[in-house]
Coordinates of C-alpha atoms and ligand atoms in Angstrom, one line a residue:
X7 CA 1.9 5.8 18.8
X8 CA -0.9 8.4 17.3
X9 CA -3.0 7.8 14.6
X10 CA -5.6 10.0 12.6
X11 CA -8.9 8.2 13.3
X12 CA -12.2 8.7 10.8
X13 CA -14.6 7.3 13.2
X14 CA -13.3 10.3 15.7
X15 CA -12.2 13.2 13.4
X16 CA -8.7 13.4 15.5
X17 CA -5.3 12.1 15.9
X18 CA -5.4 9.6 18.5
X19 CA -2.9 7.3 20.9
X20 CA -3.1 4.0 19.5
X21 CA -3.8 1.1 21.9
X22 CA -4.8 -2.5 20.5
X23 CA -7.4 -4.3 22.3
X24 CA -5.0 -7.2 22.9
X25 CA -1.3 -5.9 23.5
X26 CA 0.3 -9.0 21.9
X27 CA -1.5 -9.0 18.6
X28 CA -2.8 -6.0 17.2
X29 CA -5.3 -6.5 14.0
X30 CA -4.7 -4.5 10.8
X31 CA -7.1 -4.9 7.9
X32 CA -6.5 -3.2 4.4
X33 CA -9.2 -3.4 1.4
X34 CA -7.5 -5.2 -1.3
X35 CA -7.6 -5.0 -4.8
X36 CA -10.1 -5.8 -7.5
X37 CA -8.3 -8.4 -9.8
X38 CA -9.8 -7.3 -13.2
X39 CA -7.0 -5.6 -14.5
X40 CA -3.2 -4.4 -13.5
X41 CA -4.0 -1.8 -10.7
X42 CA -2.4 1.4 -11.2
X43 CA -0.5 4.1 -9.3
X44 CA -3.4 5.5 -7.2
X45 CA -3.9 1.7 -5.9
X46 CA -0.1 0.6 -4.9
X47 CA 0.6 4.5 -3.0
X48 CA -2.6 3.4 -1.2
X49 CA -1.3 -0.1 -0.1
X50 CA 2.7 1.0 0.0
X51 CA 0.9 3.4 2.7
X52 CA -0.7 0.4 4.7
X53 CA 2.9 -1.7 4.5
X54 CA 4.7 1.3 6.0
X55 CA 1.8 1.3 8.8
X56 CA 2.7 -2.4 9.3
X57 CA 6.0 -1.5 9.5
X58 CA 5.7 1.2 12.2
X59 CA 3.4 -1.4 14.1
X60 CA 6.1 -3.8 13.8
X61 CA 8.9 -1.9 15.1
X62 CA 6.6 -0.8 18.0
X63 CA 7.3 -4.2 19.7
X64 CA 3.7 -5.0 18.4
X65 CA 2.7 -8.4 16.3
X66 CA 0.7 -7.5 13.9
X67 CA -2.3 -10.3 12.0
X68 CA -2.5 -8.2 8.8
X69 CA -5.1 -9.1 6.3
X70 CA -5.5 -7.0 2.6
X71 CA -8.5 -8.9 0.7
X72 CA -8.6 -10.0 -2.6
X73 CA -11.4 -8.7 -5.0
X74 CA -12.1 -11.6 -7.2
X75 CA -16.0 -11.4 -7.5
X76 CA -18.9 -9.1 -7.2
X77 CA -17.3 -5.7 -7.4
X78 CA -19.5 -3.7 -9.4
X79 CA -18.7 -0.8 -12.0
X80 CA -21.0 1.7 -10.3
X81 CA -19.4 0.5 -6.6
X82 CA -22.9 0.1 -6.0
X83 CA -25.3 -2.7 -7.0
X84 CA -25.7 -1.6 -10.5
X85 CA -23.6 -2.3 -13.9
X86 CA -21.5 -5.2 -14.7
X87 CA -19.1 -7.1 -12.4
X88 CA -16.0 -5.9 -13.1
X89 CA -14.3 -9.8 -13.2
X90 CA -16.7 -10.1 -15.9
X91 CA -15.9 -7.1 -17.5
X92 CA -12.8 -7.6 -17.7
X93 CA -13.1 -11.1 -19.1
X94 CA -14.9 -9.8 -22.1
X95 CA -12.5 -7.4 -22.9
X96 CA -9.8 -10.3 -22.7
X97 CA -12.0 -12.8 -24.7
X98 CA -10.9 -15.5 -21.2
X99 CA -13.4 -16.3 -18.0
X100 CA -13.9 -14.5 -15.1
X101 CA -11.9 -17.4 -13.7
X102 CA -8.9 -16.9 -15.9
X103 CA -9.1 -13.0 -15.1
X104 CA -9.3 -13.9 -11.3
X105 CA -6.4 -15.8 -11.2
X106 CA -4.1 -14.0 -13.8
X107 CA -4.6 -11.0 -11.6
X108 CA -4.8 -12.1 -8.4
X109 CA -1.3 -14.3 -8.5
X110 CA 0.0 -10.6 -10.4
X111 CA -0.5 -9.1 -7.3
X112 CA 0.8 -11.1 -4.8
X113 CA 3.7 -11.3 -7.0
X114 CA 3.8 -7.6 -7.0
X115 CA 3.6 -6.8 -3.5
X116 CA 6.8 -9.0 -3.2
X117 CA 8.8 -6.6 -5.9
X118 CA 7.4 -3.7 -3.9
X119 CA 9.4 -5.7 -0.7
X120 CA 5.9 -5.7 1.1
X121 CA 5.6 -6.7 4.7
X122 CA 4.3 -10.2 3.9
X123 CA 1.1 -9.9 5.0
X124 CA -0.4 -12.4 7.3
X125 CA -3.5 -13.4 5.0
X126 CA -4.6 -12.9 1.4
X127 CA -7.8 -14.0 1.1
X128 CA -9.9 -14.3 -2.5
X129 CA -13.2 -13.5 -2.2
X130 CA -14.3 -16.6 -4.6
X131 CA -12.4 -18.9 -1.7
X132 CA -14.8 -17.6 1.2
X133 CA -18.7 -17.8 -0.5
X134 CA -19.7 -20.3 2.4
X135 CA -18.7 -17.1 5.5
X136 CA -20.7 -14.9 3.2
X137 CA -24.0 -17.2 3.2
X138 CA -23.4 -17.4 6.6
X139 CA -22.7 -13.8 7.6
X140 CA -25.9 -12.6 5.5
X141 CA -28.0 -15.7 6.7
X142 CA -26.8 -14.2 10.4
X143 CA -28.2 -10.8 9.4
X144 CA -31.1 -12.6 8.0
X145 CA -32.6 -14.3 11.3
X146 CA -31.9 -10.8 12.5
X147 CA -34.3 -9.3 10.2
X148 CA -31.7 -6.7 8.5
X149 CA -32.6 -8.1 4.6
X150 CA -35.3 -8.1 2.4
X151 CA -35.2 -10.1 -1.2
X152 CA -36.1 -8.0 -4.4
X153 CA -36.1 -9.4 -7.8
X154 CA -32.5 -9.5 -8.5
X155 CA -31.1 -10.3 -4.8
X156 CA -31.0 -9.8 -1.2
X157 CA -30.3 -6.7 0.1
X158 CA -29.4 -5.1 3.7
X159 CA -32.2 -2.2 5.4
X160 CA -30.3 0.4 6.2
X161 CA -33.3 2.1 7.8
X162 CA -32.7 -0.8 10.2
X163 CA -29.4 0.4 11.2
X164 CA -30.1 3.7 13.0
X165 CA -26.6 5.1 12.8
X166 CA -26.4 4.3 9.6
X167 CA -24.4 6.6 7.5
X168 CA -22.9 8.3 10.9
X169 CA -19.3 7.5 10.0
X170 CA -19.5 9.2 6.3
X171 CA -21.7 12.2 8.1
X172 CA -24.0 11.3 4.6
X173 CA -27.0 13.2 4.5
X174 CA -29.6 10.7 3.5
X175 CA -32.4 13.3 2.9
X176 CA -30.5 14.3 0.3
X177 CA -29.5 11.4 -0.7
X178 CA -33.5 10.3 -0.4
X179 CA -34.5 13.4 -2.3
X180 CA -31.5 11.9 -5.1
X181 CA -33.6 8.6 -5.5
X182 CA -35.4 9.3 -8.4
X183 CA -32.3 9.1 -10.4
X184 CA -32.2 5.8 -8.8
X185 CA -31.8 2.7 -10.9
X186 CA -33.7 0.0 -8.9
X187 CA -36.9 1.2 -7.5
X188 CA -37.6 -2.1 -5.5
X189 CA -35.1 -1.0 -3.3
X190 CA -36.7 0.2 0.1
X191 CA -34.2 3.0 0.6
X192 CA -31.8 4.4 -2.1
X193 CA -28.7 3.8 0.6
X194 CA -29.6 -0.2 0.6
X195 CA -27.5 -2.4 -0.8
X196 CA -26.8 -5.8 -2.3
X197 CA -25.7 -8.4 -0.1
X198 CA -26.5 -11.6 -2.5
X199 CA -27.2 -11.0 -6.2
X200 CA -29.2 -13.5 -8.2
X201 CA -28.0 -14.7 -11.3
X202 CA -29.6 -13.2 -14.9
X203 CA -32.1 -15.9 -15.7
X204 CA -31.5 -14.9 -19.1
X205 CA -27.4 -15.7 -19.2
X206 CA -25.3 -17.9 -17.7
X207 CA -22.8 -15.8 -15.3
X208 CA -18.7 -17.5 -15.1
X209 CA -18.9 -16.9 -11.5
X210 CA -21.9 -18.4 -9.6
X211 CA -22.9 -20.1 -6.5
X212 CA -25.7 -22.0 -4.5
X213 CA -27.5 -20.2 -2.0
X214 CA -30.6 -20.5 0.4
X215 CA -32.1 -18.1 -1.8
X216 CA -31.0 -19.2 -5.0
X217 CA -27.8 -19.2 -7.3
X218 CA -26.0 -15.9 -7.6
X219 CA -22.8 -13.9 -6.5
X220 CA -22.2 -11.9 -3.1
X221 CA -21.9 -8.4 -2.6
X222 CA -18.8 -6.6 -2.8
X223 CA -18.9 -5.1 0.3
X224 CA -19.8 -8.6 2.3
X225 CA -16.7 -10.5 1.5
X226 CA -14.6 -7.5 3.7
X227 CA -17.0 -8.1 6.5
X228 CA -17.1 -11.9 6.2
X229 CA -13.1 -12.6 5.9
X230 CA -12.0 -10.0 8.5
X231 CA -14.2 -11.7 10.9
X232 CA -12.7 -15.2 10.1
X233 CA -8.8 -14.4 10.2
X234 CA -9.2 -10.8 12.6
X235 CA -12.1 -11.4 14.9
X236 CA -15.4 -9.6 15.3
X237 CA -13.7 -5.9 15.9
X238 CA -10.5 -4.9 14.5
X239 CA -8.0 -2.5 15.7
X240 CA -7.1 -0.8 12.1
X241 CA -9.3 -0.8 9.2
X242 CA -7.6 1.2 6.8
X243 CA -8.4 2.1 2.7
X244 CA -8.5 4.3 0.6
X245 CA -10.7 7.5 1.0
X246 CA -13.2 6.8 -1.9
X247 CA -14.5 3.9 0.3
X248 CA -15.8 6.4 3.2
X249 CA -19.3 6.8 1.3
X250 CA -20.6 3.6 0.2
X251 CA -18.1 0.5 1.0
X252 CA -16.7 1.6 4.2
X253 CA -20.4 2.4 5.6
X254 CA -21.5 -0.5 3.9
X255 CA -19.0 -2.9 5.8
X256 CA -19.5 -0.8 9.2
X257 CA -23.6 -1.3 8.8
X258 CA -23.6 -4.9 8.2
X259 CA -20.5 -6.2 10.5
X260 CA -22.0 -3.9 13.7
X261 CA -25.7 -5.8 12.9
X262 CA -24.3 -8.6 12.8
X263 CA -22.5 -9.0 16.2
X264 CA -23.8 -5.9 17.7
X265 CA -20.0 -5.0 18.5
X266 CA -18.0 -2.4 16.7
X267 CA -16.5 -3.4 13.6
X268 CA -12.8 -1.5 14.2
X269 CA -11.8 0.6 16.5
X270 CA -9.6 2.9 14.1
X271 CA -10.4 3.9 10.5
X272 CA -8.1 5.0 8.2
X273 CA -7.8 6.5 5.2
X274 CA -5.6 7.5 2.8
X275 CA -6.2 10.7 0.6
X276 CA -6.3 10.7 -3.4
X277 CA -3.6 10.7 -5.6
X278 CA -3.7 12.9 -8.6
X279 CA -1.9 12.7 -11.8
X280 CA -1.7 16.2 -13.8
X281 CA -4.5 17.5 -11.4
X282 CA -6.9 14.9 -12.1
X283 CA -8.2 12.0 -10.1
X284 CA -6.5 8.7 -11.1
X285 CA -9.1 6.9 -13.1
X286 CA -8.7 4.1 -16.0
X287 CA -11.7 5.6 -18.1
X288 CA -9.3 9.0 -17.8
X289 CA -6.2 6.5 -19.6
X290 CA -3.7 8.0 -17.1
X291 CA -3.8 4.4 -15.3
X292 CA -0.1 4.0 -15.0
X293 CA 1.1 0.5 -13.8
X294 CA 4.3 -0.9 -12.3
X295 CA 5.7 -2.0 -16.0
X296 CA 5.4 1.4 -17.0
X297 CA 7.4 2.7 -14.2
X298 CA 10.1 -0.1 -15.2
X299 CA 9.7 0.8 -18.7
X300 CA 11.3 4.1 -17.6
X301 CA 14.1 2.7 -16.1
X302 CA 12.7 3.6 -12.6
X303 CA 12.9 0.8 -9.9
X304 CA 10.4 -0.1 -7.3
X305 CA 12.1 1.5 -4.6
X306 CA 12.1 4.5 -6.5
X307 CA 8.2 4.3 -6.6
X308 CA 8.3 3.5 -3.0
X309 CA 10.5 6.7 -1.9
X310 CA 8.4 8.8 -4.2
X311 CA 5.1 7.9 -2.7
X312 CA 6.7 8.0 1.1
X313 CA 7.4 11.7 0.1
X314 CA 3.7 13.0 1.0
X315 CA 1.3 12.2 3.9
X316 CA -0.6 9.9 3.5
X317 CA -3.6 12.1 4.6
X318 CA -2.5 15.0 2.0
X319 CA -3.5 14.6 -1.4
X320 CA -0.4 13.9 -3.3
X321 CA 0.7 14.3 -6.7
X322 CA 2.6 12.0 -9.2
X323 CA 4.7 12.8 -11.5
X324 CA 7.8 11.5 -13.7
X325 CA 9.6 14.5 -12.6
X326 CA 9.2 13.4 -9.3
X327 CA 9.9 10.1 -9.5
X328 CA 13.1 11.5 -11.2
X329 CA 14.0 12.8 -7.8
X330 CA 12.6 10.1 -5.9
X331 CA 15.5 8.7 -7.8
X332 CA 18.0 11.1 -7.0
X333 CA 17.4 11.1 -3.1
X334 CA 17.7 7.1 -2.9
X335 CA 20.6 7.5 -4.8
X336 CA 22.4 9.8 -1.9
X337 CA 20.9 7.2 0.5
X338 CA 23.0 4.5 -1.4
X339 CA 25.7 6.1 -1.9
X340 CA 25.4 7.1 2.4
X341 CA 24.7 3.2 2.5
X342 CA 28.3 2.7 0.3
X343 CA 30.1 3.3 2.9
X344 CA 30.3 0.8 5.1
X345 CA 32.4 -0.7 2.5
X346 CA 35.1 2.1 2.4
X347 CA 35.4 3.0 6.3
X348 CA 38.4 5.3 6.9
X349 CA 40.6 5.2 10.0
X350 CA 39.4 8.1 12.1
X351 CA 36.8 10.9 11.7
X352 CA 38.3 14.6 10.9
X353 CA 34.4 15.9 11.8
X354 CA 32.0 14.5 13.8
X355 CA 28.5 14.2 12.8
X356 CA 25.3 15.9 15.0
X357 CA 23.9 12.8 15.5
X358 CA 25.1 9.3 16.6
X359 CA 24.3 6.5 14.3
X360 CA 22.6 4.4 17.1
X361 CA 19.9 7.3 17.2
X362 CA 19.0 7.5 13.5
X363 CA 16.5 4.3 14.2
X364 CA 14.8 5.7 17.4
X365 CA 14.2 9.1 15.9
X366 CA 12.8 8.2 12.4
X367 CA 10.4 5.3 14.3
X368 CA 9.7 8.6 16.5
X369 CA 8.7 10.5 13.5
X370 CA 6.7 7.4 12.2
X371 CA 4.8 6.8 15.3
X372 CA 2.9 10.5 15.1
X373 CA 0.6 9.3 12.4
X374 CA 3.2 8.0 10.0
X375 CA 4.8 11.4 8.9
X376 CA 6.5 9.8 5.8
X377 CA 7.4 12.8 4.8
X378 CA 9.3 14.1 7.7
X379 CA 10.7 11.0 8.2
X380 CA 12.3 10.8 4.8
X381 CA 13.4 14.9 5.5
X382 CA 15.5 13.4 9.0
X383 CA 16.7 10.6 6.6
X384 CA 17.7 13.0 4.0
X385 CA 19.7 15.2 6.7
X386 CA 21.6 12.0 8.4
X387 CA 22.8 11.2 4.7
X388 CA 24.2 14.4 3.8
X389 CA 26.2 14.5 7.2
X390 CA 27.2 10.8 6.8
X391 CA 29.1 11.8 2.9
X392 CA 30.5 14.5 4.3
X393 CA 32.0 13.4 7.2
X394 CA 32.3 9.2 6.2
X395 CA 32.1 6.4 8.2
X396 CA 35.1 5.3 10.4
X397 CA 36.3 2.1 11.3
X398 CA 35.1 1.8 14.8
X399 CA 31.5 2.8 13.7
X400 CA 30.8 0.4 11.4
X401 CA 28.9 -1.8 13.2
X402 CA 27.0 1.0 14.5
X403 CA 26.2 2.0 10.6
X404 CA 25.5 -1.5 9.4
X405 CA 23.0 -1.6 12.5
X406 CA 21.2 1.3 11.5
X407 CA 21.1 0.2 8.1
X408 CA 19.1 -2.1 8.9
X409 CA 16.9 -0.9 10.6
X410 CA 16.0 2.0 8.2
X411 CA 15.4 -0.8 5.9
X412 CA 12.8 -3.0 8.3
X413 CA 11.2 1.0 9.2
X414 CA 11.1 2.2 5.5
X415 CA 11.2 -0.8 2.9
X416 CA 14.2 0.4 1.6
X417 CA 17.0 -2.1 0.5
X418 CA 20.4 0.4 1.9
X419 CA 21.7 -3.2 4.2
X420 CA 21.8 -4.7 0.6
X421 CA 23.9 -2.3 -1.2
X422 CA 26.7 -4.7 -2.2
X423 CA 30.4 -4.0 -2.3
X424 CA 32.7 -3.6 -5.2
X425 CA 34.6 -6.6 -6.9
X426 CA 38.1 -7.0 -7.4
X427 CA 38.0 -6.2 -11.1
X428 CA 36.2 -2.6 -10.1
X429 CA 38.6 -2.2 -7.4
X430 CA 41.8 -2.8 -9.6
X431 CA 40.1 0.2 -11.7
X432 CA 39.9 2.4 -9.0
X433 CA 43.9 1.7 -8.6
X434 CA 44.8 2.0 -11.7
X435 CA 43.0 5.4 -11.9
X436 CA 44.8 6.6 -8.4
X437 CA 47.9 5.4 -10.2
X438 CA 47.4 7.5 -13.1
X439 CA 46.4 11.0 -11.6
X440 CA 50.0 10.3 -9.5
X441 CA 51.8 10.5 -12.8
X442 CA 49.2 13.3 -13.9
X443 CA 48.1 11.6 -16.6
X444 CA 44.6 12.9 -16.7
X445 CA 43.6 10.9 -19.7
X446 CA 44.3 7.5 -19.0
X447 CA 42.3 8.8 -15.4
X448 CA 39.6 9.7 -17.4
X449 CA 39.2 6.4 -19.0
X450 CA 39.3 4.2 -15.7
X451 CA 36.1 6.9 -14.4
X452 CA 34.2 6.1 -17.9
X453 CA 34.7 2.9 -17.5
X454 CA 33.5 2.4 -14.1
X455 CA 30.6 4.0 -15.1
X456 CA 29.3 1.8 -17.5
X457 CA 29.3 -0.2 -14.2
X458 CA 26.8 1.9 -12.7
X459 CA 30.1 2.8 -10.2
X460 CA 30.9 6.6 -10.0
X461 CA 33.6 8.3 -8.0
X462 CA 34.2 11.3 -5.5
X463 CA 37.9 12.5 -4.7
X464 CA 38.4 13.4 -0.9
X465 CA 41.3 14.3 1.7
X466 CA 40.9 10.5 2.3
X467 CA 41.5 9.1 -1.0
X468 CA 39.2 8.2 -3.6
X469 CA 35.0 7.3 -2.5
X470 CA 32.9 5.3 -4.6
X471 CA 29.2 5.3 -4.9
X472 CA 26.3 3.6 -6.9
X473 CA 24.7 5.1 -10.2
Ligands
ZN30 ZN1 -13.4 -3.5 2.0

């Protein structure tokens, strides 16, 4: 397997440190409000990584984080916690927003049909690793205290800002705009935050250094470490996080333990809606009940986003859900089949069935190449309803059903046969184009659609697929 490394610039072979568990960690969500489009092609991404891991003969530990505390507006130290923010707007706690949000999501990735991942850990549940980790960095002599919390020295970590390739002259030459001047170096950052003195926060803990909140960045650090181990093999996020979080995290893990924090980066690019960068401010936030609203399903959202690269910076659109739509609709209808085998093949397909699996994984494994994958998948379906499936094959078929489905996330094993009552429909329509009586034919083919059922004639008798 290859895989487009940040650290390295280049596509890479994969090898895990240990070959029977290989360590995948994904940054999570920020529970403050529904996340939107951007987020779920960012984690739908990660799942189909999982996926390709899986079907490498590789167990994969997969942790995705769960933002519940500390995330700032500015992604930085300054502004208003965003758990808090969106408490106001909801007149409920930070609490109540934490848990609304957070149980949203987990239920989410289950509609998506998510590899379920191994851990999903809420920052608010691990505040003890995060004293620990920054008390660690502490006796190290990494941190400094300021008036409104303790904060990391990045002048104390001399690669600091490698990975990003930042230019911190600029960025020093920048720190006049800078909103805390306590801060040693305009690239440090919060690792504990002390509560206001003035308000009483709905989120706050004891510390050695007094009550407060951690960082956003420490909690990836801290609960990686606990469930993954002190390096991982995959840390993977979205491309936004190269900057500030992602250097952040690499600064304060590698201090830490003096070890590398993951031995692959990746990233996956931005998504943009009508040319724009997806952004709630912008109100193009679209969410998962506004993709039902439409009458689209998740797998539809799932095809759609498997139809760019994950390092290319994709578009969405309704018309391109539309044909997101469309294509899984020629899957099903290939995946209909197996229901309606005929006795023997008139043309034989280029391929064999028992190949399909091998050659999308194939595809897959050269830094996931959804894209292509979906173009092979595209070309086995439009051979497969032209020629059909015969009798003998059907295992075969079922089999690589199946194994499209564990690859992809698609659901083509579960596409159900006909009942009786549709199948007495379909007879009485054969019955009535024998007597030519288009009309009553007609009728049966309206009907059956109002079943989501439609029909193709062929030299071996009527076909039915899925609307
Ligand atoms: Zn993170």
């Amino acid at each position: 397997m290859k895989l487009y490394n940040t650290l390295t610039k280049q596509l890479e072979p994969f090898t895990p440190q240990d070959p029977a568990r290989t360590t995948v960690y994904t940054c999570g969500p920020t529970v403050y409000d529904y996340p939107h489009i951007g987020n779920w092609f960012t984690f739908i991404r990660y799942d189909i990584l999982v996926r390709t891991l899986m079907a490498n003969q590789q167990t994969v530990a997969w942790v995705m984080n769960i933002t519940d505390v500390g995330h700032l507006v500015s992604d930085a130290d300054d502004g208003e916690d965003k758990l808090e923010k969106g408490a106001k707007r909801e007149g409920k706690t930070a609490w109540d927003i934490a848990k609304f949000y957070g149980d949203y999501f987990v239920n989410a990735i289950d509609r998506l049909n998510f590899v379920k991942p191994t851990h999903l850990p809420r920052a608010t549940d691990h505040i003890q690793e995060q004293i620990e980790l920054i008390r660690l960095l502490e006796s190290k002599g990494f941190t400094y205290q300021i008036d409104d919390g303790i904060y990391f020295d990045t002048s104390k970590f001399p690669t600091y800002g490698d990975f990003a390739q930042l230019d911190l002259d600029e960025l020093q030459a920048g720190a006049r705009v800078e909103h805390n001047p306590q801060k040693h170096q305009p690239t440090d950052f919060a690792l504990w935050k002390f509560s206001p003195s003035d308000a009483q926060r709905d989120m706050e803990w004891d510390s050695p250094w007094g009550k407060g909140f951690p960082g956003w960045h420490l909690e990836c650090s801290a609960m990686s470490m606990k469930y993954l181990g002190e390096t991982l093999d995959i840390h993977s996020g979205g491309i936004d996080h190269i900057p500030v979080h992602h250097t952040n995290e690499i600064a304060q893990s590698e201090a830490a333990t003096g070890k590398p924090f993951a031995h692959y980066w990746m990233h996956t690019n931005h998504i943009l809606i009508n040319d724009e960068k997806i952004a709630k401010s912008t109100g193009n936030g679209i969410t998962l009940e506004d993709i039902e609203g439409k009458g689209f399903s998740m797998e539809d959202l799932r095809l759609h986003v498997l139809e760019s690269h994950y390092r290319s910076q994709s578009r969405f659109s309704w018309d391109s859900l539309a044909a997101a739509h469309n294509r899984l609709l020629d899957y099903k209808a290939m995946a209909a089949l197996r229901w309606q085998p005929i006795a023997a093949l008139h043309d034989h397909a280029t391929f064999e069935f028992s190949d399909v699996a091998g050659e999308l994984l194939a595809i897959l494994s050269e830094d996931l190449h959804t894209e292509a994958a979906l173009h092979y998948l595209s070309s086995i379906s439009k051979q497969t309803l032209a020629v059909l499936v015969s009798q003998e094959e059907v295992p075969a078929f079922e089999k690589m059903l199946q194994d499209i489905d564990a690859l992809l996330g698609t659901k083509l094993a579960e596409v159900d046969d006909i009942n009786e009552e549709q199948k007495a429909l379909i007879a009485q329509r054969e019955t009535a184009r024998a007597h030519q009586d288009w009309d009553a034919a007609d009728e049966v083919r309206k009907k059956l659609e109002t079943y989501k059922i439609g029909l193709r004639d062929t030299p071996d008798g009527v076909i039915w697929f899925p609307l």
